[in-house]
Short mmCIF file of C-alpha atoms in Angstrom, two decimals:
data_model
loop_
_atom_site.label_atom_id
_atom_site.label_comp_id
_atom_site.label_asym_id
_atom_site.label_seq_id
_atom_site.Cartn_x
_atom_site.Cartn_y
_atom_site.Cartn_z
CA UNK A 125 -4.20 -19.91 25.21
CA UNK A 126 -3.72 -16.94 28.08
CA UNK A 127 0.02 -16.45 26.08
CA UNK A 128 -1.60 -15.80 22.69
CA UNK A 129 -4.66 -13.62 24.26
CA UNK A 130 -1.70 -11.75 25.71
CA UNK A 131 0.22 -11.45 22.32
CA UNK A 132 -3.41 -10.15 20.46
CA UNK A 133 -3.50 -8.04 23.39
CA UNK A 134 0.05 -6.72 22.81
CA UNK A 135 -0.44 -5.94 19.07
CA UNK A 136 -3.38 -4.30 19.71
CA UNK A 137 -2.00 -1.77 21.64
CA UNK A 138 1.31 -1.09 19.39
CA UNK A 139 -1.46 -0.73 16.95
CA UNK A 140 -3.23 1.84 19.03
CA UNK A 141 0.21 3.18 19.72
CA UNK A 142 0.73 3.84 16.31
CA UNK A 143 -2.18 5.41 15.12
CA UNK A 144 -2.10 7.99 17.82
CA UNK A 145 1.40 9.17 16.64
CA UNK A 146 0.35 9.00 13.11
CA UNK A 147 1.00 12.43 11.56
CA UNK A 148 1.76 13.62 7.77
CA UNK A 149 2.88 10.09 6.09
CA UNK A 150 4.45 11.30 2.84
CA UNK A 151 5.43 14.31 1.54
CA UNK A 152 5.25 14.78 -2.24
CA UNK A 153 3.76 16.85 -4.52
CA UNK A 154 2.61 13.95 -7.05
CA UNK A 155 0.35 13.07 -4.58
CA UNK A 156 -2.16 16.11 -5.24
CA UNK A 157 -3.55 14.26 -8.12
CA UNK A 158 -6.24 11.65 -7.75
CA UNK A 159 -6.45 10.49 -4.02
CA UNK A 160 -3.19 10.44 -3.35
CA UNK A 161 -0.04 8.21 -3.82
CA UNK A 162 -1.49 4.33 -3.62
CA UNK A 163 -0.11 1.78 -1.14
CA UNK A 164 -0.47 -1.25 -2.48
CA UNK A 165 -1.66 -4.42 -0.43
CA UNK A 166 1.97 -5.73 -0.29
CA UNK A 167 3.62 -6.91 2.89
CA UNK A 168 7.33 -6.42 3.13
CA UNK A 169 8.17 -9.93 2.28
CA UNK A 170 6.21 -9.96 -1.46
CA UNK A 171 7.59 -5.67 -1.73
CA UNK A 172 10.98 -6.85 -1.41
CA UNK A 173 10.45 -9.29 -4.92
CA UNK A 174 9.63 -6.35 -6.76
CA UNK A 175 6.22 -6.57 -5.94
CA UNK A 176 5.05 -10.06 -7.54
CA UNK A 177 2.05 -11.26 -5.89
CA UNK A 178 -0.17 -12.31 -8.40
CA UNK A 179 0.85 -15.79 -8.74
CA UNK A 180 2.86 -16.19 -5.35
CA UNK A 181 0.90 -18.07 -2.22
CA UNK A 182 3.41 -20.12 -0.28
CA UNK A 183 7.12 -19.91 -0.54
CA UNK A 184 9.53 -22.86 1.24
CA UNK A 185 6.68 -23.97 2.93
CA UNK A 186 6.03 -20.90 5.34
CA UNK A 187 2.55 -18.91 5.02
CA UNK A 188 1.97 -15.37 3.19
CA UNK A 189 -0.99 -13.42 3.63
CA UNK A 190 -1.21 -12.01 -0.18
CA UNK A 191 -4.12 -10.23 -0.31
CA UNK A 192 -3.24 -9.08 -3.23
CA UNK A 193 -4.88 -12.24 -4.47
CA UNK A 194 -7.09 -13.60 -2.62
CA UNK A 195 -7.31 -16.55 -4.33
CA UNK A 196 -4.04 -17.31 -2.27
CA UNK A 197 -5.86 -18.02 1.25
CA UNK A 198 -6.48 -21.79 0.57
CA UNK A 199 -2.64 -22.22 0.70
CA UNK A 200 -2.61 -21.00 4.46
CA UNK A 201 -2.62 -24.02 6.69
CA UNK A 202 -1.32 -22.13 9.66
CA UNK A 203 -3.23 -19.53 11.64
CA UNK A 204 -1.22 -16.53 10.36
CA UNK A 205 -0.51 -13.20 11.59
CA UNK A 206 1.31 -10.29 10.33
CA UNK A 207 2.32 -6.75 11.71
CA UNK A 208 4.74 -4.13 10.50
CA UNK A 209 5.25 -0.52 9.91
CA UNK A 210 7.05 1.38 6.91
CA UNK A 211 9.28 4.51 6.71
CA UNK A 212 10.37 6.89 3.56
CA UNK A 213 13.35 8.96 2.52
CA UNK A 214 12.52 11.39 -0.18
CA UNK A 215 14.58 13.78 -2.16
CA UNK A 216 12.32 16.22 -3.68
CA UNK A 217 14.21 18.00 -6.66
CA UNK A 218 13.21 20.97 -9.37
CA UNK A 219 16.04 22.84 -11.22
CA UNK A 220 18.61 23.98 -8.34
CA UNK A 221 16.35 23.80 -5.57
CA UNK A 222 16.38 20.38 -3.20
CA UNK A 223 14.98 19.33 -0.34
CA UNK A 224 14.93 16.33 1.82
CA UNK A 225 11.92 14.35 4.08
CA UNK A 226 11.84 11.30 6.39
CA UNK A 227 8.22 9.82 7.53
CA UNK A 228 7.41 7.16 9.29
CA UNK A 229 3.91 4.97 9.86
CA UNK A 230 2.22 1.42 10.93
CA UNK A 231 2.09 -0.29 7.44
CA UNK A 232 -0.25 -3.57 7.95
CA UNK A 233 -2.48 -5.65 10.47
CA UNK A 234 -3.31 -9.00 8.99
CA UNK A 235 -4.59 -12.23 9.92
CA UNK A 236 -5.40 -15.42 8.71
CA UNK A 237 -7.34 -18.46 9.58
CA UNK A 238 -7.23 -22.16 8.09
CA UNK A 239 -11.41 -23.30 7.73
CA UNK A 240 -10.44 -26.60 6.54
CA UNK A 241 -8.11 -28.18 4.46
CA UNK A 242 -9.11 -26.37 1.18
CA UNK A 243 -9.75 -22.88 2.78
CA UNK A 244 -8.64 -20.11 4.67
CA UNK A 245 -9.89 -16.77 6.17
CA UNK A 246 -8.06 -13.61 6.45
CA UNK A 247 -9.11 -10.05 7.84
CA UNK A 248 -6.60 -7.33 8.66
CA UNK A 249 -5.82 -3.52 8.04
CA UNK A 250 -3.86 -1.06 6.16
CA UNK A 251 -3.41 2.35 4.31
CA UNK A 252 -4.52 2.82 0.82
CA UNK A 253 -3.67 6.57 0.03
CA UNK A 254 -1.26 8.97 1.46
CA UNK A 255 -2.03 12.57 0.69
CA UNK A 256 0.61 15.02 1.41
CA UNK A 257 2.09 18.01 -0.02
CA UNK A 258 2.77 21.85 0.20
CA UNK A 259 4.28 24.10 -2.68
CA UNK A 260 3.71 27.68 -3.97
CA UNK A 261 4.05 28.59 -7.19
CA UNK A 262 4.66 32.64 -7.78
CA UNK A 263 3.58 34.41 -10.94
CA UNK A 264 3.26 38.22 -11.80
CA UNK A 265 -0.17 40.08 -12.41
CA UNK A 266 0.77 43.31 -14.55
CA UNK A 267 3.61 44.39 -11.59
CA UNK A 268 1.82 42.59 -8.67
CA UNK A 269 3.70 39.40 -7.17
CA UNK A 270 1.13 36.81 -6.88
CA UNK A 271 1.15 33.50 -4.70
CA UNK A 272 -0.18 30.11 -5.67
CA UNK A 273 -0.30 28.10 -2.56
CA UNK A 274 -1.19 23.94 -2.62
CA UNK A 275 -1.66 21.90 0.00
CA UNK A 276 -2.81 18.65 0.92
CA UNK A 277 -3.22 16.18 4.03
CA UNK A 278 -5.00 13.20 4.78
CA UNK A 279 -5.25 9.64 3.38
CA UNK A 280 -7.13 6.34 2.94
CA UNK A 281 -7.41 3.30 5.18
CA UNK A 282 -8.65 -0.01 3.85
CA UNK A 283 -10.07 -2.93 6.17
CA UNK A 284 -10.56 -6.25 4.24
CA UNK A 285 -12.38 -9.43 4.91
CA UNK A 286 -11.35 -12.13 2.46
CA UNK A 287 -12.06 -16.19 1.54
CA UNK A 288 -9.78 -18.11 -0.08
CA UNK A 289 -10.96 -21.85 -1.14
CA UNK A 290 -9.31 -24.23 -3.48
CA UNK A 291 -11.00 -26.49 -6.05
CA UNK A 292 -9.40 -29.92 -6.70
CA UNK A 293 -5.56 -29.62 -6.30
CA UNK A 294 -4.74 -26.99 -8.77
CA UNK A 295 -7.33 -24.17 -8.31
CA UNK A 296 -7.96 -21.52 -6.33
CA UNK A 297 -10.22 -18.57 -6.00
CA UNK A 298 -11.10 -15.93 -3.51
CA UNK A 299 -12.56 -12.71 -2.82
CA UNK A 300 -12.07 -9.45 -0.77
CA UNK A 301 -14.94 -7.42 0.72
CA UNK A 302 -13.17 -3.68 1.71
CA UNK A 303 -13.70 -1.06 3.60
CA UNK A 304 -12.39 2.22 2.08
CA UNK A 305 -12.38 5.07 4.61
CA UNK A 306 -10.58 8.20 6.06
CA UNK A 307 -10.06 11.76 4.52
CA UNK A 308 -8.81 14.04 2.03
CA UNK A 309 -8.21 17.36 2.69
CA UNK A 310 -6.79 19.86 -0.43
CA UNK A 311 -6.49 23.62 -0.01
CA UNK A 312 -5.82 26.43 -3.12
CA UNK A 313 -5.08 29.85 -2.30
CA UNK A 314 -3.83 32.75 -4.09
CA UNK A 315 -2.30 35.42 -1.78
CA UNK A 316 -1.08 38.92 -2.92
CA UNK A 317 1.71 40.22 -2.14
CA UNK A 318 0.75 43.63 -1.30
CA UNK A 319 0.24 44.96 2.22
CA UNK A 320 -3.41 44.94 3.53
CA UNK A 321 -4.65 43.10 0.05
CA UNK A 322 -7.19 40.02 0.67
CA UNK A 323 -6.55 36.92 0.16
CA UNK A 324 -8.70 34.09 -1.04
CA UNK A 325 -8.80 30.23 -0.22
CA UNK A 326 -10.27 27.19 -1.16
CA UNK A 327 -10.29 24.65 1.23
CA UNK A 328 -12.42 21.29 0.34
CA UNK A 329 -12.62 18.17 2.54
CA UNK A 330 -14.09 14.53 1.07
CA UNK A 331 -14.32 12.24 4.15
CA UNK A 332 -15.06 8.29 2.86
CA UNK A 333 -16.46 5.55 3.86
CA UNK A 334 -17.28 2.70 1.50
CA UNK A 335 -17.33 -0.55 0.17
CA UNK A 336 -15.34 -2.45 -2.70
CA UNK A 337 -14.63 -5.69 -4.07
CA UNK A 338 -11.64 -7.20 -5.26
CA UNK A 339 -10.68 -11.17 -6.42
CA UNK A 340 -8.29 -13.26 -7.84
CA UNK A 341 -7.62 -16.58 -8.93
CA UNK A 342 -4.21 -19.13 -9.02
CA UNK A 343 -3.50 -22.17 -11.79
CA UNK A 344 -0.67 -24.21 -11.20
CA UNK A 345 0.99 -27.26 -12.12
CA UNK A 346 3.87 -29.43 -12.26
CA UNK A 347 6.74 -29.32 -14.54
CA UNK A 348 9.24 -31.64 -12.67
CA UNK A 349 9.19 -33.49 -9.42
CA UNK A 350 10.02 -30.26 -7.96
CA UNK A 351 8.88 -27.51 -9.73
CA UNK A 352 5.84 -25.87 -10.12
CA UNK A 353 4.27 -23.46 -12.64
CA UNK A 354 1.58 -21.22 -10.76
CA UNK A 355 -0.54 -18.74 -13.21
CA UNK A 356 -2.63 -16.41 -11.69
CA UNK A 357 -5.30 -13.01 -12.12
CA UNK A 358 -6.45 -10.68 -9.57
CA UNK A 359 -8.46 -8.01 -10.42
CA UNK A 360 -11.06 -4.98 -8.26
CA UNK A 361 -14.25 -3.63 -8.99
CA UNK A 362 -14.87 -0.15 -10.34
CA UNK A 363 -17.33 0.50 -7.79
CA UNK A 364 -18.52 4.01 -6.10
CA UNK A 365 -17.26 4.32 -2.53
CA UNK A 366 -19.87 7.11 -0.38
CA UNK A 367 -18.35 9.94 1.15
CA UNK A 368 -19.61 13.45 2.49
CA UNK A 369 -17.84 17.02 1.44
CA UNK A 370 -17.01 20.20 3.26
CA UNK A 371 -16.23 23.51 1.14
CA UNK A 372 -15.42 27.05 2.26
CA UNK A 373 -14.24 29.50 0.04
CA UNK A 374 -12.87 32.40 2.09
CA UNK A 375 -10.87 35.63 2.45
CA UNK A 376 -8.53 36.36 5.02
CA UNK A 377 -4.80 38.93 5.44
CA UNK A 378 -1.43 38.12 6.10
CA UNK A 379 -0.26 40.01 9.52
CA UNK A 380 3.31 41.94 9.43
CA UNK A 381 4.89 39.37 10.37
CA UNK A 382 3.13 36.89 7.22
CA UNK A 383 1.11 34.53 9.46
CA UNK A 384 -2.60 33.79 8.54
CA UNK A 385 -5.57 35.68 10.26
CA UNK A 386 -8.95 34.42 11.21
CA UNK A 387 -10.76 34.61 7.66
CA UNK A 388 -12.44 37.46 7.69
CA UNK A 389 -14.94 36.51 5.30
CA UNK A 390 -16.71 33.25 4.30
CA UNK A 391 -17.82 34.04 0.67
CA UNK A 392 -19.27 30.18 -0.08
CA UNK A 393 -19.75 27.10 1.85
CA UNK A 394 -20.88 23.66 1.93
CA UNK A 395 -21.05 21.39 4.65
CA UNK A 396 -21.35 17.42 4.65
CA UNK A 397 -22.82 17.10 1.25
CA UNK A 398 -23.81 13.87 0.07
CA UNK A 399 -20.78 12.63 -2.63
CA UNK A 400 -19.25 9.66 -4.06
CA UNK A 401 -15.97 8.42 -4.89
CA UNK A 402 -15.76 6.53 -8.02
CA UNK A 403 -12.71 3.91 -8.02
CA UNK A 404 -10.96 2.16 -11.13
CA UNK A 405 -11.00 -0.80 -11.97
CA UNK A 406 -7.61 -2.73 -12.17
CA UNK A 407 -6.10 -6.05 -13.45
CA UNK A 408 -3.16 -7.83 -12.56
CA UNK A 409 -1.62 -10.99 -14.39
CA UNK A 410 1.28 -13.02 -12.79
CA UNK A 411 3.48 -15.75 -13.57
CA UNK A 412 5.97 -17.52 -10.88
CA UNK A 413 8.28 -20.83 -10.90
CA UNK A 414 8.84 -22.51 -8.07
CA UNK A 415 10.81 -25.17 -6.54
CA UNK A 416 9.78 -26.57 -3.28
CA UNK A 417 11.47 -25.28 -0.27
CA UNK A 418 14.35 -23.79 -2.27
CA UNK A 419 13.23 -21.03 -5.00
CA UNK A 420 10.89 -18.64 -6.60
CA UNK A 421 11.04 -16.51 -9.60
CA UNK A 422 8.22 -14.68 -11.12
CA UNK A 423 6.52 -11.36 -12.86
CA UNK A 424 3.85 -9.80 -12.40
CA UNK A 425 2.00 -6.96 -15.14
CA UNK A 426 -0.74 -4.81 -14.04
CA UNK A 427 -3.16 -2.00 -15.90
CA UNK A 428 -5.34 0.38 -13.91
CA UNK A 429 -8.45 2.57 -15.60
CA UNK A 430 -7.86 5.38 -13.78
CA UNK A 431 -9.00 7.34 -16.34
CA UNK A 432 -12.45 6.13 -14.28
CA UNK A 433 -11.54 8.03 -11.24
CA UNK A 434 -14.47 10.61 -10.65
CA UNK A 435 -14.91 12.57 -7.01
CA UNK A 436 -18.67 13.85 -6.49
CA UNK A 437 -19.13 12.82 -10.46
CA UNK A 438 -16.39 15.04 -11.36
CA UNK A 439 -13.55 13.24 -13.68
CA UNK A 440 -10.45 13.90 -11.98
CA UNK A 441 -8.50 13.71 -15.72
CA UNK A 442 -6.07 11.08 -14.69
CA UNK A 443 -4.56 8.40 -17.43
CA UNK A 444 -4.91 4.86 -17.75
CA UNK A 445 -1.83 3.23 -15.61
CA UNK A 446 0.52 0.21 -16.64
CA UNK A 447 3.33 -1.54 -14.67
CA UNK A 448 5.44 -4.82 -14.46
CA UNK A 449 7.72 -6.42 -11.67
CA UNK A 450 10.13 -9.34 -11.58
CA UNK A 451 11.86 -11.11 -8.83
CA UNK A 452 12.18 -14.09 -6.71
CA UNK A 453 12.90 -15.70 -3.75
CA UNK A 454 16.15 -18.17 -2.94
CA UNK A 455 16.48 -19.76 0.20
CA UNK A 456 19.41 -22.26 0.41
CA UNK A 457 18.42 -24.81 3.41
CA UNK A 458 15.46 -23.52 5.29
CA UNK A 459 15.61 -26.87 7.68
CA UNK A 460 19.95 -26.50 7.93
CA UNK A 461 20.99 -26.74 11.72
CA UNK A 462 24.81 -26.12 11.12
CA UNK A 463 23.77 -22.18 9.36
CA UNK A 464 21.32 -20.08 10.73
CA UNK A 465 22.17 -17.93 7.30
CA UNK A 466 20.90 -20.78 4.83
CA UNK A 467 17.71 -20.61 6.97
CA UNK A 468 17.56 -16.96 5.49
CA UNK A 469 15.22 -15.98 2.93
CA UNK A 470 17.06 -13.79 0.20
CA UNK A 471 14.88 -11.96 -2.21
CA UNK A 472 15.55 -9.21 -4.61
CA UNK A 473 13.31 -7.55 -7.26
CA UNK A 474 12.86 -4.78 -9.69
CA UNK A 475 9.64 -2.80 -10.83
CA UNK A 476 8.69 -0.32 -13.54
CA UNK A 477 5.27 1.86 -13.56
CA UNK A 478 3.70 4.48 -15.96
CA UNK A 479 1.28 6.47 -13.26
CA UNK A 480 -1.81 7.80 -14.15
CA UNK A 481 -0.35 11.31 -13.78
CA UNK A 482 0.43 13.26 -16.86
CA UNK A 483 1.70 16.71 -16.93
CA UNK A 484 1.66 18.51 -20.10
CA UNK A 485 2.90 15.86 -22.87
CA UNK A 486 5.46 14.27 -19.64
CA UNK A 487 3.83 11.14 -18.72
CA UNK A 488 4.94 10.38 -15.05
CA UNK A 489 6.98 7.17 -14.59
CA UNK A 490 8.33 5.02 -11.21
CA UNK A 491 11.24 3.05 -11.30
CA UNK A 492 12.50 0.63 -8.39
CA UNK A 493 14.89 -1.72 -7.50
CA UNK A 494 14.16 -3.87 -4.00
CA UNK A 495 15.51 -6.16 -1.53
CA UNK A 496 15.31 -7.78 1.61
CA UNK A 497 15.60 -10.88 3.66
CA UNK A 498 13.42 -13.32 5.91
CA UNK A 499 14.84 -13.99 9.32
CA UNK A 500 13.78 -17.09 11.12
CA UNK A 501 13.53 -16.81 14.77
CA UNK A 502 13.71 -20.03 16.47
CA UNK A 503 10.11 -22.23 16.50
CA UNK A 504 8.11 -22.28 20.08
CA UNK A 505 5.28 -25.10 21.05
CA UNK A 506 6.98 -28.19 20.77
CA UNK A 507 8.02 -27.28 17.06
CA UNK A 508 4.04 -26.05 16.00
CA UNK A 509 4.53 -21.86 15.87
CA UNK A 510 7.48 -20.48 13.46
CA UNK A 511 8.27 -16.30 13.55
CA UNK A 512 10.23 -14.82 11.37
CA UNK A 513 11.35 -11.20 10.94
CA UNK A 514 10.66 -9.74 7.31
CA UNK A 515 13.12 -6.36 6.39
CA UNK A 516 12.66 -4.88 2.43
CA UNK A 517 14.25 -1.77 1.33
CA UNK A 518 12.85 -0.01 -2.02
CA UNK A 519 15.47 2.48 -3.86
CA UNK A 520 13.67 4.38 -7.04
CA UNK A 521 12.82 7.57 -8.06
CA UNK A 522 9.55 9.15 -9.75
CA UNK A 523 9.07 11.93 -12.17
CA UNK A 524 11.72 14.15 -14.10
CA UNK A 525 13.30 17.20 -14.00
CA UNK A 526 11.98 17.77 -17.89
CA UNK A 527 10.05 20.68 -18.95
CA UNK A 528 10.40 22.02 -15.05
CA UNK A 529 8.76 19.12 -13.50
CA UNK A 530 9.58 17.81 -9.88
CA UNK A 531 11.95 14.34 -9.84
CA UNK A 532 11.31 12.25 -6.47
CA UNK A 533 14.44 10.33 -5.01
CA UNK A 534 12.95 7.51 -2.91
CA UNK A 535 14.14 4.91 -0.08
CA UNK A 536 11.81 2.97 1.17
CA UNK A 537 12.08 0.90 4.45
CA UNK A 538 9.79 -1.89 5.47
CA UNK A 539 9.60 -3.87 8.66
CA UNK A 540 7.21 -6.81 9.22
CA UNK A 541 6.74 -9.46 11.92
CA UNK A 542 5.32 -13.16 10.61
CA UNK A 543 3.76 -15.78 13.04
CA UNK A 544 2.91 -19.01 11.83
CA UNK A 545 1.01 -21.02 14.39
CA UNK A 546 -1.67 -24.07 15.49
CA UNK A 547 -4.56 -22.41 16.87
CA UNK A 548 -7.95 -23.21 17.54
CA UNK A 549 -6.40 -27.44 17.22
CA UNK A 550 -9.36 -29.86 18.75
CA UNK A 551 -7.25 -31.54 21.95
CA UNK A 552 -8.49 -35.39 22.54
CA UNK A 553 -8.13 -36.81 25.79
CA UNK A 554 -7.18 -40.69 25.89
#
């Protein structure tokens, strides 16, 4: 027991580690509109499939947390915990102009809890928006040079507390209760490029802290001795999430050597303002084949009303969303003693998105391609805790260079840690 105190005690603080050196966590323009670029609630081992996770609970006999669907919690028979962090490449291109970032960031906290046979409990933490960008766009008033500036910093966390039960042998269901929260922070300003000429910014702040709902439910049945058919739905509310907003509209000059002064004006104002965030509502169907301890294969298609998105009742004019993924999972001998490499999980996957962003007439797409692998480390407790080591990598690119638009080049690493485990086990004494 004092061991696994110490290993809670141990994640904690890489946790605490983390957030501390948290700084900017992405770095594209794209994610201006809405509330940013969305995470996902994918751990590395589902991304790494393409993203299928609607119909997936238990692969080869080893326990996922999907909280994608919950309904996949009454599969867990193991007290679960998982741990990882993420980090991004991006190629940010526009006609002959390039330019190249690399962040970095704690990814996922997530554990789960067998309640009897038919059910399971899972709570954990992770982003759910990334806001980061700055750009300038420079236009000419009469003979005047004129600078549009954009920036943007912040993000969304979501904490989750979710129930999984199963009804008979073939149904599940389950819920998520969430906690959205963190902030998004946008500034506009248009600077003139004449000496001694004032310059005017907008600078708004939404910081959020709110509830939502999301659940899901899994069908499945046999089509061989082997092989199972597992259907599935997971779905979230379109439920308003409080927040409170700042606003300052000021003026302020440029020194001789360009940096910003203290404004030297505040011309409007607002501070903590009651608001709201409206969220979308979303759907996600899945279908996945499996054999027992050997394979998976599955897809997944999802549609997002984002054209619900409002901040403080205002529509943020964002388009409905559609996407699909396929992939799988093949593992050739998980219990082989003679090759630790047929113990390996090998997954690969491919995904295709139509954002909610639309520019002009350009709708904004995704495209990915993903793999990884599961690495079993060996078992501990007499044979009762398994670990393994989860590694994904995501190569795709959003956006075009059409019609002047900005195309993203994108590699995506993810790193996860899984332990599988008998905790909280009733000891009789003969």
């Amino acid at each position: 027991m004092y061991k696994r105190i110490n290993y809670i005690a141990a994640i904690l603080v890489l946790v605490c580690g983390l957030g501390v050196q948290a700084q900017v966590t992405t770095s594209s323009p794209y994610s201006r509109y809405g509330i940013g670029n969305m995470k996902g609630s994918l751990l590395p081992q589902l991304r790494a499939m393409g993203g299928i996770s609607t119909a997936v609970n238990k692969v080869t006999g080893f326990n996922y947390i999907n909280m994608q669907n919950p309904a996949s919690y009454s599969g867990i028979n193991l007290t679960t915990i998982d741990i990882g962090m993420s980090a991004d490449l991006t190629n940010l291109s526009r006609a002959n102009l390039s330019e190249t970032s690399f962040n970095s960031t704690f990814s996922h906290l997530a554990f789960a809890i067998p309640v009897n046979r038919r059910s399971a409990l899972s709570f954990g933490l992770m982003p759910y928006s990334d806001l980061g960008y700055s750009y300038k766009n420079t236009t000419k008033i009469d003979t005047m040079s004129v600078d549009q500036r954009y920036e943007g910093e912040g993000g969304l966390s979501k904490a989750y507390l979710g129930y999984g039960y199963r009804i008979g042998d073939h149904l599940r269901i389950g819920g998520n209760l969430e906690y959205i929260f963190g902030n998004l922070l946008t500034t506009r300003a248009t600077e003139y490029n004449v000496a001694g000429a004032y310059n005017a910014k907008l600078q708004n702040k939404n910081s959020v802290g709110g509830f939502n709902y999301s659940y899901g439910i899994q069908y499945d049945f046999n089509v061989g001795a082997k092989t199972v058919v597992t259907l599935g739905y997971s779905g979230s509310t379109s439920g308003k999430v409080n927040s409170t907003q700042s606003f300052y509209a000021t003026q302020y000059l440029r020194d001789g050597s360009g940096n910003e002064q203290t404004a030297t004006d505040t011309l409007s104002s607002v501070v903590n303002g009651k608001s709201s965030l409206k969220l979308p509502m979303s759907h996600n169907f899945g279908i996945s084949v499996q054999q027992s301890d050997k394979w998976l294969v599955g897809a997944d298609f999802r549609l997002g009303k984002w054209s619900q998105l409002s901040i403080n009742d205002v529509n943020q004019g964002l388009q409905n969303s559609y996407g699909a993924s396929l992939g799988g999972q093949f593992t050739p001998d998980y219990t082989s003693y003679n090759s630790y490499f047929k113990r390996v999980d090998y997954r690969l996957g491919v995904s295709y998105d139509k954002t909610y962003i639309k520019i002009g007439n350009q709708d904004i797409k995704q495209m990915a391609a993903s793999f990884g692998f599961g690495f079993p480390l060996p078992s501990a407790n007499a044979g009762s805790a398994f670990y393994k080591i989860n590694f994904t990598t995501e190569l795709g690119q959003r956006g075009t260079l059409n019609n002047n638009l900005v195309k993203e080049q994108f590699i995506n690493f993810h790193l996860g840690f899984t332990l599988n485990d008998t905790w909280f086990r009733r000891y009789r004494v003969d």
